[in-house]
Amino acid sequence: MTKIGVGILGFGTVGAGVAKGLLDNHEELLERTGIDIELRKIADLDITTDRGVSVPASVLTTDAMGVIHDPNVQIVVELIGGTTIAKTFVCEALKAGKPVVTANKKLLAEFGSEIFALARENETDVYFGASVGGGIPIIRSLRDGLVATKIEKLYGILNGTCNYILTAMEQEGAPFDVVLAKAQKLGFAEANPTLDVDGFDTLHKAAILAALAFGFSPDIHTLPVRGIRGTLEAQDITRALELGYRIKLLATMKRVNDGVELSVGPTLVPANGMMGSVSGVFNAAMVKSDMDDWTMFYGRGAGRLPTAATVVGDIAEVARSLAAGTHRAVTMPVASKPLAIKPAGDVFSRNYVRLSLRDEPGSLSTVTGIFSAHGVSILSAVQRGDSVDGFASVVFLTHEVRQSDLQAALTEIEAQACSAGTAVCLRIEHPGE
Amino acid sequence: MTKIGVGILGFGTVGAGVAKGLLDNHEELLERTGIDIELRKIADLDITTDRGVSVPASVLTTDAMGVIHDPNVQIVVELIGGTTIAKTFVCEALKAGKPVVTANKKLLAEFGSEIFALARENETDVYFGASVGGGIPIIRSLRDGLVATKIEKLYGILNGTCNYILTAMEQEGAPFDVVLAKAQKLGFAEANPTLDVDGFDTLHKAAILAALAFGFSPDIHTLPVRGIRGTLEAQDITRALELGYRIKLLATMKRVNDGVELSVGPTLVPANGMMGSVSGVFNAAMVKSDMDDWTMFYGRGAGRLPTAATVVGDIAEVARSLAAGTHRAVTMPVASKPLAIKPAGDVFSRNYVRLSLRDEPGSLSTVTGIFSAHGVSILSAVQRGDSVDGFASVVFLTHEVRQSDLQAALTEIEAQACSAGTAVCLRIEHPGE
């Protein structure tokens, strides 16, 4: 019977879940892998707080470096988060030739190339199944199941906090601030919600998926990202629903002739479609490859046990490799010809545009004239409700138009006397079509 | 550069798709696995028909045994189907120590134990990702991603033909026979549709999923199976929808205290839920484990390219193992304590029951009295439409009741003068709750 020792760095929510999984389901793991996977060490600065999982005292330590270099630890699990000491520890483990399992999306999104290169140099592996989508096997599927396919399109609802907020805004007809406060109270949103609601968490995850799908690591600092704060109002959710759509914070990736389109932003998707049916804290990803029709993965994108289940799945796979005296030849594919990211302005899409227009003859004709002059073709224009202070809210749906043309048109429209405030402009996508 | 040779047995729809995948996406495979995976041989009785994929003449042969024993073939891909010569070839390859990739669900459902034992004896592997769900990575996820979890519930819409027929019956309000004839014309149903519409295909797939989820191979000949032919009428689809449900041919598996519940039959699921949203030829599976909340996999369950994509994914994984000089320790988990299948009569569920009752005072009271005497608790009873020839159609929804009690009640009700014909009785499940 092969024995493999595991050392966990970080005894927080997920760390405790992984410890629990390794201890409680030890028998299942043994039956299914034929390997005795033993939790040998857990390092954390705080080893006295009760985490709701019973661990022998000898397993706990405050010495992370000691865990990494412990000869009884063959797999290092990094669950500290962040990009400072987590990076130091991950690199140290890889240099020691020990495989690393991590759920740290920020670390991989920012330093993935460096970390995967280090793993290759030291002939070991980095597993990161839980870095995107928690309990959803999207990483594993892109890496293994779709290994022989060209990914053409990928859509993701990748942030549970945003999806919870958007669902609550729809169901309660409440504004963003009210719902955010409630989500914070319930523990679904952080005290500082920027990472979630401004789209950065989704962007980090999208960058990892893009690396797997298209074989290169995009520079996340240059990618277009919009969140759900300040980009839409509760009335947009209502208006979208009247038109048969739901608004989701969507990561959109498409292979186009000469490169890849990648963006994160609030997006209208058909309310009755599979992505439109994803509500609350759940996440989902839809993938279209050249070899397959649409595939969808759905589940809880975060939380102690879902994330821990994926981490333990990674541990089991690394243990199998170690028991076989090998490691995966490639952990992150590297394309021979990296694809170019298409500039945001050159992307074509359908759009939802809401304008506040003076309720008088001529307003609509001025606006549609400007749209037309910029080559923005309008599918429909709908006014709802009474005008307030002489201004009415009008929603336009566009055909597929170049983003730079649409933005130029909106800038010109916003400068007109007949227009008040800023336009709300959201993409429309039809995942699954 | 490691070279691995692949030999395909069976040059039908899927075989041609796999050949196309290996040839067209050779570069992607090379980049992502670091292995030169080469299509060396394809054996079929018919090697002259054009399959829409261009293969060198030297690759084609009618000698399957020659392919299996070809020293340049390291992986044998069985795509013949059935359980006669396919079984002979699979066993021959395993005895020769060569890993086998197969999409043959019937073979695994009937002879899985024997085949996996043979693989273990010869220290090689059987990969079967495409045997269930075509392009959906449900097998891979159960085998790897959920390796450390206890599966509690699993629901599957596993037959695209049935889902297509049920969707069309709803959308067109047409009876089963009419829709089946249309599906046959369109190529979505076989000339002899028994395997699909009577539930056996779903049962074969359910047996494979059960083996992965619960660690033992159930005897498929003893499992309860009902299809969509003769078990419901078009009006049941309408009535269900009025009550907020859609009818799906559902495989249901639940871990219960003392064993496992496993059945296949037409089942009502919430129309607005994720499973209720799966329409047309698409398949889906929803899984709940002790470590994770509900996870769902959705995609095209059949078809040349989706199935081929999964087969090629399996080939890539076997090639990685071979290149590393190893094989997976366990291909199919074997539980130390096999769980007992719960007898169908002992299963508790909610139910939809439609009765044809004489439209006169006393009918309802007779029926509800019999239900009550058998401990069948009724949630609601709804009559719709006018009575025909003095009989009215009444739908009852039950609370959770023991199936044997319900069947006893229905037998007694059917014998009453106030009742005409046979009751339509369908389970109600709420996947995701």
Coordinates of N, CA and C in Angstrom, one line a residue, chain A residues 40 66-74 98:
Chain A
R40 N -0.7 15.0 6.9 CA 0.5 14.9 7.9 C 0.7 16.2 8.6
G66 N 8.7 24.6 7.4 CA 9.0 23.2 7.9 C 8.1 22.2 7.3
V67 N 6.8 22.6 7.0 CA 5.9 21.7 6.3 C 6.4 21.4 4.9
I68 N 6.8 22.4 4.2 CA 7.2 22.3 2.8 C 8.4 21.3 2.7
H69 N 9.3 21.4 3.7 CA 10.5 20.6 3.6 C 10.5 19.3 4.5
D70 N 9.3 19.1 5.1 CA 9.1 17.8 5.8 C 9.2 16.6 4.9
P71 N 10.1 15.7 5.1 CA 10.3 14.6 4.2 C 9.1 13.7 4.1
N72 N 8.2 13.8 5.1 CA 6.9 13.0 5.1 C 5.8 13.7 4.3
V73 N 6.1 14.9 3.9 CA 5.1 15.6 3.1 C 5.5 15.5 1.6
Q74 N 4.6 14.9 0.8 CA 4.9 14.8 -0.6 C 4.1 15.7 -1.5
K98 N 8.3 19.4 -5.1 CA 7.1 18.9 -4.6 C 5.9 19.5 -5.4

